Amino acid sequence: MPGPGTLQALLFDKDGTLIDFDATWGPAAYEVMTTLAGGDRASLERLMLVSEYIEEERRFLPTSPLVAGSSAHYGPLWAEALGREPGQLFYSEMDELFRIGGLRHLAPIAEPAAILGELAGRGIRLGIATNDAEASARAQAEALGLSPMLSFVAGYDSGFGGKPDPGMVTAFVEQHGLDPARVALIGDSKHDLLAARAAGVVAVAVLTGPLREAAREDVEPLADHLLVSIADLPAWLSGGADG
C-alpha cells in the first residue's frame, strides 16, 4: 500500500469527522422532532423511541439509525411514528429542518478550516462525502469556511447513493481522474470504511464519532490507518505514525 505521503486527494465524511455529531445533531434533532410532532407529546415520544434518542441528555444512543444513516434510511420510521406518508416529499421536509437546525448548533471538530487549508496548500484535492443531504453539507461547509478548499461535495441525495455503498467515493475519483490507490476516505464509522474499501481507496478512521475511543474496536479491523482526529492529518501525511 502506498504511504500517506503519496496521497493526492482526501475525501472526508462530515458528521463525526469534521463536525461533532452529538453537539450538533443532538439539539438540532430535538428541534426537528418537536417541530414535526406539532406540539403532540405522544408523537414526539414515538419519534424519540424509534430514533433511540435520550431526551434528558439531548443525544442519540450509538445504535441509533440516525448516527450513520440518511433520512431515506430512517425516514420511514419517522413517517410511521407520525402517521405520515413515507417518501421523498416527507424526507425533503425533514432534510430542510435538519439543515436549519444543524447550522444553528454547528460544532466543528478541531479547526477544520485551518487543517483543510494547510492540506489544500500542499496541492491535495479535497472533498466531502456524507449521508447528510447535499444542501445541508454545503451550508455547513460554507459556515465553517471550507467551501473554497473543496472540489467535491456529495450527500445521500446527490445521485451517487449513500454509504456504505461506494458511489460517492467512486464519483470523486472518476470526476478528478485520480488513481484510487492515491485517494483516502477519512471517516468515523463502519459505513465510511466499507465505502472506502469497496471503492478501492485508502480507508482512514478517526476516533471522533459518537463512540469516541470506544469505536476503536469497531473501526480498527476495517481501517488501513487509524488517527485520533483530523488534527493529526498534516503530521500523518508528512510521515507521522498512526494514532
XYZ file of N, CA and C in Angstrom:
729
model
N 0.838 -1.197 0.000
C 0.000 0.000 0.000
C 0.879 1.255 0.000
N 0.567 2.236 -0.866
C 1.356 3.467 -0.883
C 1.295 4.176 0.471
N 2.370 4.849 0.841
C 2.401 5.579 2.100
C 1.555 6.831 2.031
N 1.221 7.413 3.201
C 0.366 8.603 3.219
C 0.958 9.781 2.439
N 2.256 9.844 2.348
C 2.877 10.942 1.633
C 2.623 10.927 0.144
N 2.120 9.818 -0.395
C 1.838 9.721 -1.829
C 0.386 10.044 -2.169
N -0.434 10.309 -1.169
C -1.842 10.579 -1.407
C -2.033 11.905 -2.147
N -2.902 11.879 -3.148
C -3.189 13.071 -3.942
C -4.496 13.737 -3.553
N -5.382 12.998 -2.887
C -6.706 13.528 -2.586
C -7.258 12.895 -1.321
N -8.056 13.675 -0.594
C -8.707 13.203 0.625
C -10.193 13.517 0.531
N -11.006 12.520 0.804
C -12.455 12.672 0.819
C -12.919 12.490 2.258
N -13.609 13.487 2.787
C -13.992 13.484 4.194
C -15.460 13.126 4.390
N -15.722 12.246 5.329
C -17.043 12.157 5.926
C -17.252 13.478 6.667
N -18.500 13.804 7.001
C -18.733 15.078 7.690
C -19.047 14.884 9.177
N -20.156 14.209 9.471
C -20.600 14.095 10.860
C -19.740 13.101 11.628
N -19.135 13.576 12.711
C -18.225 12.746 13.490
C -16.793 12.825 13.008
N -16.583 13.526 11.897
C -15.238 13.664 11.333
C -14.829 15.125 11.267
N -15.665 15.953 10.627
C -15.421 17.396 10.563
C -16.228 18.152 11.613
N -17.398 17.631 11.963
C -18.215 18.280 12.999
C -18.583 17.276 14.083
N -18.780 17.785 15.289
C -19.127 16.961 16.444
C -20.575 16.495 16.302
N -20.773 15.195 16.178
C -22.112 14.661 15.939
C -23.063 14.995 17.080
N -22.668 14.668 18.304
C -23.572 14.869 19.439
C -23.877 16.345 19.676
N -22.840 17.189 19.645
C -23.037 18.611 19.934
C -23.864 19.303 18.858
N -23.760 18.832 17.629
C -24.502 19.444 16.526
C -25.899 18.850 16.388
N -25.956 17.541 16.224
C -27.218 16.913 15.863
C -28.078 16.534 17.056
N -27.504 16.446 18.261
C -28.327 16.167 19.436
C -29.399 17.226 19.629
N -29.003 18.489 19.800
C -30.012 19.540 19.963
C -30.787 19.835 18.686
N -30.117 19.734 17.530
C -30.814 20.020 16.271
C -31.947 19.020 16.047
N -31.675 17.742 16.294
C -32.696 16.726 16.078
C -33.885 16.908 17.010
N -33.621 17.364 18.235
C -34.731 17.587 19.163
C -35.652 18.678 18.629
N -35.061 19.718 18.059
C -35.860 20.784 17.462
C -36.677 20.251 16.286
N -36.042 19.427 15.452
C -36.734 18.881 14.282
C -37.885 17.982 14.716
N -37.620 17.097 15.668
C -38.672 16.197 16.125
C -39.821 16.969 16.773
N -39.483 17.993 17.533
C -40.515 18.810 18.186
C -41.379 19.519 17.146
N -40.731 20.035 16.115
C -41.473 20.720 15.048
C -42.393 19.754 14.321
N -41.874 18.600 13.945
C -42.680 17.629 13.199
C -43.810 17.051 14.056
N -43.578 16.957 15.358
C -44.620 16.443 16.252
C -45.756 17.435 16.432
N -45.508 18.703 16.114
C -46.563 19.716 16.154
C -47.188 19.922 17.515
N -46.376 19.787 18.565
C -46.886 20.010 19.910
C -47.544 18.803 20.551
N -47.573 17.682 19.837
C -48.186 16.470 20.378
C -47.112 15.633 21.073
N -47.213 15.523 22.372
C -46.198 14.827 23.164
C -46.089 13.353 22.774
N -47.191 12.700 22.510
C -47.157 11.281 22.155
C -46.386 11.072 20.851
N -46.574 11.965 19.885
C -45.849 11.864 18.615
C -44.359 12.073 18.830
N -44.023 13.052 19.675
C -42.617 13.311 19.972
C -41.984 12.096 20.636
N -42.677 11.474 21.559
C -42.136 10.301 22.243
C -41.948 9.131 21.279
N -42.859 8.980 20.326
C -42.692 7.912 19.333
C -41.459 8.178 18.460
N -41.264 9.431 18.070
C -40.083 9.779 17.274
C -38.804 9.501 18.051
N -38.779 9.878 19.320
C -37.583 9.653 20.123
C -37.329 8.163 20.320
N -38.394 7.380 20.439
C -38.246 5.942 20.643
C -37.614 5.282 19.419
N -38.150 5.546 18.235
C -37.603 4.897 17.034
C -36.227 5.443 16.672
N -35.910 6.643 17.181
C -34.608 7.256 16.904
C -33.564 6.903 17.951
N -33.977 6.172 19.006
C -33.071 5.824 20.107
C -32.410 7.092 20.656
N -33.276 8.042 21.018
C -32.847 9.372 21.457
C -33.091 9.530 22.949
N -32.077 10.042 23.665
C -32.195 10.268 25.107
C -32.542 11.736 25.332
N -33.783 12.005 25.640
C -34.264 13.383 25.733
C -33.510 14.186 26.791
N -33.280 13.582 27.960
C -32.642 14.308 29.059
C -31.226 14.753 28.712
N -30.561 14.008 27.845
C -29.172 14.308 27.509
C -29.026 14.919 26.125
N -30.141 15.034 25.406
C -30.133 15.599 24.048
C -29.096 14.911 23.172
N -29.141 13.580 23.168
C -28.212 12.831 22.320
C -28.831 11.502 21.920
N -28.228 10.885 20.899
C -28.654 9.590 20.408
C -27.822 8.480 21.040
N -28.412 7.305 21.179
C -27.621 6.132 21.504
C -26.733 5.793 20.304
N -25.581 5.187 20.537
C -24.691 4.840 19.414
C -25.337 3.933 18.387
N -26.370 3.182 18.789
C -27.051 2.269 17.875
C -28.181 2.930 17.100
N -28.400 4.219 17.294
C -29.489 4.924 16.623
C -29.335 4.859 15.103
N -30.430 4.710 14.374
C -30.346 4.712 12.913
C -29.920 6.059 12.353
N -29.957 7.112 13.175
C -29.559 8.433 12.699
C -28.050 8.641 12.751
N -27.324 7.791 13.456
C -25.891 8.010 13.625
C -25.148 7.912 12.305
N -25.485 6.951 11.480
C -24.776 6.802 10.207
C -25.695 6.813 9.001
N -27.013 6.716 9.223
C -27.943 6.622 8.113
C -28.415 7.967 7.607
N -29.065 7.949 6.457
C -29.637 9.153 5.859
C -31.124 9.221 6.190
N -31.749 10.348 5.854
C -33.184 10.477 6.104
C -33.978 9.476 5.273
N -33.429 9.035 4.148
C -34.105 7.998 3.368
C -34.079 6.660 4.097
N -33.109 6.510 5.002
C -32.976 5.270 5.767
C -33.913 5.263 6.971
N -33.878 6.334 7.779
C -34.721 6.344 8.976
C -36.038 7.090 8.761
N -36.195 7.735 7.607
C -37.420 8.462 7.316
C -38.682 7.615 7.400
N -38.656 6.367 6.899
C -39.861 5.536 7.032
C -40.272 5.300 8.487
N -39.288 5.213 9.392
C -39.596 5.044 10.812
C -40.283 6.288 11.361
N -39.781 7.451 10.934
C -40.383 8.710 11.382
C -41.782 8.873 10.797
N -41.941 8.518 9.536
C -43.255 8.643 8.902
C -44.286 7.794 9.636
N -43.893 6.566 9.972
C -44.804 5.685 10.694
C -45.140 6.244 12.067
N -44.123 6.798 12.755
C -44.345 7.364 14.095
C -45.298 8.548 14.061
N -45.300 9.260 12.945
C -46.135 10.461 12.832
C -47.431 10.226 12.064
N -47.583 9.019 11.502
C -48.745 8.771 10.679
C -48.689 9.520 9.365
N -47.460 9.767 8.884
C -47.254 10.482 7.618
C -46.972 9.486 6.499
N -47.093 9.963 5.277
C -46.787 9.139 4.115
C -45.281 9.156 3.879
N -44.633 7.973 3.900
C -43.195 7.968 3.627
C -42.942 8.293 2.158
N -41.796 8.904 1.896
C -41.465 9.247 0.518
C -40.638 10.506 0.455
N -40.206 10.863 -0.743
C -39.262 11.956 -0.911
C -39.800 13.300 -0.427
N -41.099 13.530 -0.562
C -41.671 14.798 -0.101
C -41.453 14.968 1.399
N -41.725 13.907 2.148
C -41.522 13.960 3.604
C -40.038 14.034 3.939
N -39.202 13.264 3.259
C -37.769 13.278 3.544
C -37.157 14.646 3.248
N -37.629 15.306 2.194
C -37.136 16.649 1.868
C -37.526 17.649 2.953
N -38.723 17.488 3.505
C -39.145 18.336 4.621
C -38.223 18.112 5.821
N -37.936 16.865 6.110
C -37.008 16.546 7.190
C -35.643 17.168 6.934
N -35.128 16.993 5.717
C -33.794 17.493 5.388
C -33.697 19.007 5.570
N -34.736 19.723 5.182
C -34.705 21.180 5.312
C -34.704 21.596 6.786
N -35.495 20.919 7.594
C -35.492 21.219 9.026
C -34.134 20.892 9.647
N -33.533 19.781 9.238
C -32.215 19.427 9.744
C -31.154 20.430 9.267
N -31.283 20.905 8.038
C -30.315 21.897 7.542
C -30.328 23.140 8.427
N -31.513 23.616 8.743
C -31.647 24.815 9.574
C -31.126 24.556 10.985
N -31.549 23.446 11.584
C -31.117 23.129 12.940
C -29.639 22.830 13.029
N -29.100 22.132 12.017
C -27.678 21.816 12.017
C -26.809 23.053 11.965
N -27.230 24.037 11.197
C -26.467 25.298 11.143
C -26.537 26.043 12.473
N -27.688 25.986 13.107
C -27.863 26.705 14.375
C -26.954 26.135 15.470
N -26.721 24.838 15.441
C -25.949 24.180 16.506
C -24.595 23.661 16.015
N -24.133 24.140 14.891
C -22.917 23.622 14.262
C -21.706 23.708 15.195
N -21.077 22.543 15.440
C -19.930 22.468 16.348
C -18.795 21.719 15.653
N -17.745 22.424 15.207
C -16.658 21.753 14.490
C -15.768 20.925 15.402
N -15.088 19.969 14.803
C -14.056 19.197 15.481
C -12.713 19.825 15.129
N -11.918 20.121 16.159
C -10.623 20.789 15.954
C -10.848 22.088 15.186
N -9.990 22.405 14.221
C -10.121 23.616 13.412
C -10.111 23.217 11.938
N -11.258 22.742 11.439
C -11.268 22.181 10.088
C -10.822 23.144 9.001
N -11.139 24.437 9.125
C -10.731 25.380 8.077
C -9.213 25.490 8.008
N -8.565 25.563 9.161
C -7.106 25.654 9.183
C -6.467 24.366 8.684
N -7.020 23.230 9.098
C -6.452 21.935 8.700
C -6.614 21.712 7.204
N -7.821 21.910 6.694
C -8.042 21.701 5.264
C -7.306 22.745 4.437
N -7.166 23.952 4.988
C -6.400 24.973 4.283
C -4.949 24.566 4.117
N -4.376 23.986 5.156
C -2.993 23.518 5.066
C -2.864 22.388 4.055
N -3.827 21.467 4.063
C -3.780 20.345 3.123
C -3.938 20.827 1.679
N -4.847 21.757 1.475
C -5.036 22.300 0.130
C -3.787 23.026 -0.343
N -3.111 23.677 0.605
C -1.877 24.370 0.270
C -0.774 23.441 -0.187
N -0.897 22.171 0.146
C 0.071 21.167 -0.303
C -0.290 20.602 -1.677
N -1.407 21.075 -2.212
C -1.845 20.577 -3.504
C -2.720 19.354 -3.447
N -3.212 19.024 -2.263
C -4.082 17.854 -2.095
C -5.516 18.247 -2.425
N -6.159 17.471 -3.282
C -7.552 17.725 -3.642
C -8.453 17.227 -2.515
N -9.503 18.008 -2.187
C -10.335 17.714 -1.026
C -11.817 17.663 -1.392
N -12.552 16.800 -0.698
C -13.987 16.719 -0.914
C -14.697 16.192 0.316
N -16.028 16.231 0.273
C -16.875 15.714 1.351
C -17.850 14.706 0.764
N -18.001 13.570 1.434
C -18.990 12.552 1.085
C -19.745 12.206 2.356
N -21.018 12.549 2.426
C -21.777 12.415 3.655
C -23.138 11.790 3.400
N -23.695 11.140 4.415
C -25.059 10.644 4.325
C -26.071 11.695 4.729
N -25.610 12.906 5.019
C -26.494 14.054 5.174
C -26.948 14.468 3.775
N -27.936 15.349 3.680
C -28.347 15.887 2.394
C -27.257 16.819 1.858
N -27.133 16.895 0.545
C -26.089 17.733 -0.051
C -26.256 19.209 0.329
N -27.485 19.717 0.335
C -27.706 21.124 0.670
C -27.231 21.432 2.084
N -27.488 20.532 3.012
C -27.036 20.712 4.386
C -25.516 20.673 4.463
N -24.909 19.731 3.741
C -23.451 19.611 3.745
C -22.799 20.873 3.187
N -23.347 21.395 2.098
C -22.782 22.612 1.508
C -22.957 23.820 2.434
N -24.113 23.899 3.094
C -24.360 25.010 4.016
C -23.399 24.968 5.196
N -23.149 23.772 5.732
C -22.234 23.657 6.862
C -20.794 23.909 6.432
N -20.430 23.422 5.257
C -19.082 23.682 4.753
C -18.851 25.172 4.576
N -19.850 25.868 4.072
C -19.743 27.319 3.895
C -19.608 28.014 5.243
N -20.424 27.595 6.212
C -20.387 28.212 7.544
C -19.036 28.003 8.225
N -18.385 26.891 7.942
C -17.089 26.582 8.550
C -15.916 27.148 7.758
N -16.193 27.774 6.621
C -15.128 28.338 5.801
C -14.380 27.321 4.977
N -15.026 26.184 4.687
C -14.359 25.105 3.965
C -14.592 25.155 2.458
N -15.624 25.833 2.023
C -16.030 25.783 0.621
C -14.905 26.081 -0.371
N -14.052 27.086 -0.120
C -13.002 27.381 -1.103
C -12.006 26.239 -1.289
N -11.896 25.348 -0.315
C -10.929 24.250 -0.407
C -11.511 22.984 -1.027
N -12.816 22.952 -1.240
C -13.483 21.720 -1.661
C -13.772 21.718 -3.159
N -13.440 20.625 -3.811
C -13.758 20.465 -5.230
C -14.886 19.470 -5.450
N -15.448 18.945 -4.349
C -16.494 17.925 -4.452
C -17.262 17.884 -3.143
N -18.589 17.941 -3.226
C -19.453 17.758 -2.057
C -20.624 16.895 -2.504
N -20.810 15.759 -1.857
C -21.915 14.866 -2.197
C -22.628 14.417 -0.939
N -23.965 14.351 -1.028
C -24.794 13.807 0.030
C -25.521 12.578 -0.467
N -26.355 12.018 0.401
C -27.066 10.796 0.027
C -27.991 11.038 -1.165
N -28.376 12.309 -1.379
C -29.337 12.654 -2.426
C -28.688 13.255 -3.664
N -27.383 13.094 -3.830
C -26.670 13.707 -4.957
C -26.676 12.835 -6.210
N -27.234 11.644 -6.112
C -27.326 10.778 -7.272
C -26.302 9.662 -7.312
N -25.466 9.569 -6.269
C -24.426 8.533 -6.237
C -24.731 7.439 -5.226
N -25.865 7.548 -4.515
C -26.176 6.611 -3.443
C -25.535 7.059 -2.143
N -25.800 6.332 -1.089
C -25.246 6.652 0.225
C -24.252 5.597 0.673
N -23.453 5.932 1.661
C -22.526 4.965 2.254
C -23.320 3.967 3.100
N -22.954 2.692 3.129
C -21.649 2.105 2.796
C -21.417 1.769 1.326
N -22.362 2.062 0.450
C -22.106 1.853 -0.970
C -21.026 2.820 -1.436
N -20.248 2.460 -2.437
C -19.081 3.256 -2.811
C -19.331 4.374 -3.814
N -20.596 4.597 -4.196
C -20.879 5.518 -5.291
C -20.276 6.898 -5.166
N -20.400 7.530 -3.992
C -19.861 8.876 -3.805
C -18.344 8.890 -3.941
N -17.708 7.876 -3.393
C -16.249 7.796 -3.433
C -15.777 7.603 -4.867
N -16.422 6.687 -5.567
C -16.066 6.424 -6.956
C -16.285 7.653 -7.822
N -17.369 8.393 -7.565
C -17.636 9.617 -8.327
C -16.528 10.637 -8.131
N -16.062 10.794 -6.904
C -14.963 11.724 -6.598
C -13.712 11.323 -7.370
N -13.386 10.040 -7.334
C -12.195 9.532 -8.020
C -12.305 9.763 -9.524
N -13.443 9.403 -10.077
C -13.599 9.484 -11.530
C -13.702 10.918 -12.032
N -14.386 11.771 -11.294
C -14.543 13.162 -11.736
C -13.213 13.901 -11.793
N -12.265 13.456 -10.981
C -10.976 14.137 -10.942
C -9.857 13.326 -11.602
N -10.212 12.198 -12.197
C -9.219 11.390 -12.894
C -8.104 10.899 -11.996
N -8.462 10.418 -10.799
C -7.481 10.034 -9.795
C -7.233 8.527 -9.786
N -6.083 8.146 -9.290
C -5.767 6.747 -9.021
C -6.349 6.419 -7.644
N -7.299 5.468 -7.541
C -7.909 5.177 -6.241
C -6.890 4.877 -5.148
N -5.775 4.269 -5.499
C -4.765 3.925 -4.501
C -4.115 5.155 -3.888
N -4.309 6.322 -4.522
C -3.715 7.556 -4.004
C -4.781 8.513 -3.478
N -5.918 7.935 -3.132
C -7.030 8.677 -2.540
C -7.371 8.034 -1.203
N -7.700 8.838 -0.214
C -8.130 8.298 1.088
C -9.483 8.869 1.465
N -10.304 8.024 2.070
C -11.550 8.471 2.682
C -11.326 8.518 4.183
N -11.636 9.672 4.782
C -11.469 9.866 6.223
C -12.848 9.823 6.871
N -13.075 8.890 7.810
C -14.381 8.807 8.439
C -14.342 8.135 9.792
N -15.472 8.221 10.506
C -15.528 7.711 11.883
C -16.341 6.443 12.030
N -16.956 5.964 10.946
C -17.875 4.830 11.096
C -17.550 3.680 10.150
N -18.154 2.540 10.434
C -18.008 1.388 9.549
C -18.526 1.709 8.156
N -19.602 2.495 8.074
C -20.151 2.879 6.766
C -19.071 3.533 5.903
N -18.291 4.429 6.517
C -17.247 5.134 5.778
C -16.176 4.166 5.287
N -15.732 3.303 6.178
C -14.624 2.410 5.854
C -15.046 1.343 4.846
N -16.274 0.883 4.943
C -16.775 -0.085 3.966
C -16.883 0.559 2.587
N -17.323 1.816 2.548
C -17.403 2.530 1.273
C -16.014 2.713 0.675
N -15.038 3.044 1.528
C -13.668 3.222 1.056
C -13.125 1.932 0.458
N -13.316 0.846 1.166
C -12.791 -0.439 0.690
C -13.470 -0.864 -0.609
N -14.777 -0.659 -0.697
C -15.496 -1.045 -1.909
C -15.053 -0.230 -3.115
N -14.617 1.013 -2.875
C -14.169 1.883 -3.960
C -12.682 1.729 -4.261
N -11.975 0.963 -3.437
C -10.561 0.732 -3.671
C -9.646 1.853 -3.238
N -10.158 2.742 -2.338
C -9.310 3.818 -1.829
C -8.820 3.466 -0.426
N -7.900 4.263 0.084
C -7.355 4.041 1.421
C -8.403 4.404 2.471
N -8.616 3.521 3.440
C -9.609 3.730 4.493
C -8.918 4.243 5.759
N -9.245 5.479 6.144
C -8.640 6.097 7.325
C -9.740 6.386 8.345
N -9.613 5.811 9.528
C -10.599 6.004 10.590
C -10.123 7.069 11.570
N -11.071 7.881 12.048
C -10.805 8.823 13.138
C -11.717 8.459 14.304
N -11.273 8.795 15.523
C -11.992 8.394 16.737
C -12.774 9.554 17.341
N -13.459 10.302 16.491
C -14.188 11.479 16.963
C -15.689 11.356 16.746
N -16.163 10.161 16.406
C -17.595 9.951 16.248
C -18.280 9.799 17.589
N -19.561 9.465 17.601
C -20.320 9.352 18.849
C -19.717 8.395 19.869
N -18.991 7.370 19.397
C -18.418 6.395 20.328
C -17.038 6.791 20.852
N -16.421 7.808 20.239
C -15.077 8.237 20.615
C -14.125 7.033 20.652
N -13.310 6.907 21.686
C -12.309 5.836 21.753
C -12.940 4.443 21.746
N -14.183 4.342 22.229
C -14.849 3.039 22.236
C -15.065 2.508 20.828
N -14.973 3.394 19.835
C -15.164 2.967 18.448
C -13.964 2.224 17.901
N -12.837 2.296 18.594
C -11.606 1.719 18.061
C -11.778 0.246 17.678
N -12.402 -0.534 18.540
C -12.540 -1.968 18.261
C -13.488 -2.221 17.089
N -14.393 -1.272 16.811
C -15.305 -1.423 15.684
C -14.644 -1.063 14.361
N -13.887 0.036 14.350
C -13.363 0.533 13.077
C -11.964 0.027 12.743
N -11.189 -0.320 13.753
C -9.792 -0.694 13.502
C -9.650 -1.866 12.522
N -10.499 -2.914 12.610
C -10.326 -4.028 11.666
C -10.558 -3.642 10.202
N -11.321 -2.565 9.972
C -11.636 -2.146 8.605
C -10.728 -1.033 8.100
N -9.933 -0.457 8.986
C -9.146 0.725 8.630
C -7.736 0.352 8.182
N -7.274 1.026 7.135
C -5.870 0.916 6.747
C -5.003 1.723 7.698
N -5.572 2.833 8.195
C -4.869 3.696 9.147
C -5.879 4.219 10.155
N -5.426 4.501 11.364
C -6.288 4.968 12.442
C -5.667 6.206 13.069
N -6.423 7.310 13.090
C -5.962 8.565 13.677
C -6.931 8.986 14.779
N -6.431 9.784 15.706
C -7.307 10.269 16.767
C -8.333 11.232 16.203
N -7.894 12.181 15.370
C -8.810 13.158 14.781
C -8.187 13.741 13.519
N -8.946 14.591 12.831
C -8.424 15.240 11.632
C -7.238 16.140 11.946
N -7.080 16.529 13.202
C -5.944 17.368 13.580
C -4.620 16.653 13.347
N -4.655 15.319 13.281
C -3.434 14.534 13.069
C -3.051 14.395 11.601
N -3.934 14.817 10.703
C -3.691 14.581 9.284
C -2.421 15.229 8.739
N -2.159 16.511 9.004
C -0.952 17.118 8.424
C 0.332 16.385 8.804
N 0.454 16.024 10.077
C 1.658 15.312 10.514
C 1.710 13.910 9.930
N 0.546 13.243 9.878
C 0.491 11.886 9.328
C 0.899 11.866 7.854
N 0.418 12.839 7.111
C 0.747 12.910 5.690
C 2.219 13.227 5.466
N 2.853 13.790 6.494
C 4.290 14.106 6.400
C 5.159 12.959 6.911
N 4.520 11.821 7.219
C 5.288 10.668 7.642
C 5.124 10.279 9.085
N 4.148 10.912 9.768
C 3.920 10.575 11.168
C 3.234 9.224 11.328
N 3.202 8.729 12.547
C 2.624 7.410 12.831
C 1.112 7.521 12.985
N 0.453 6.376 12.875
C -0.982 6.314 13.137
C -1.239 6.624 14.602
N -2.533 6.912 14.906
C -2.898 7.246 16.282
C -3.154 6.006 17.136
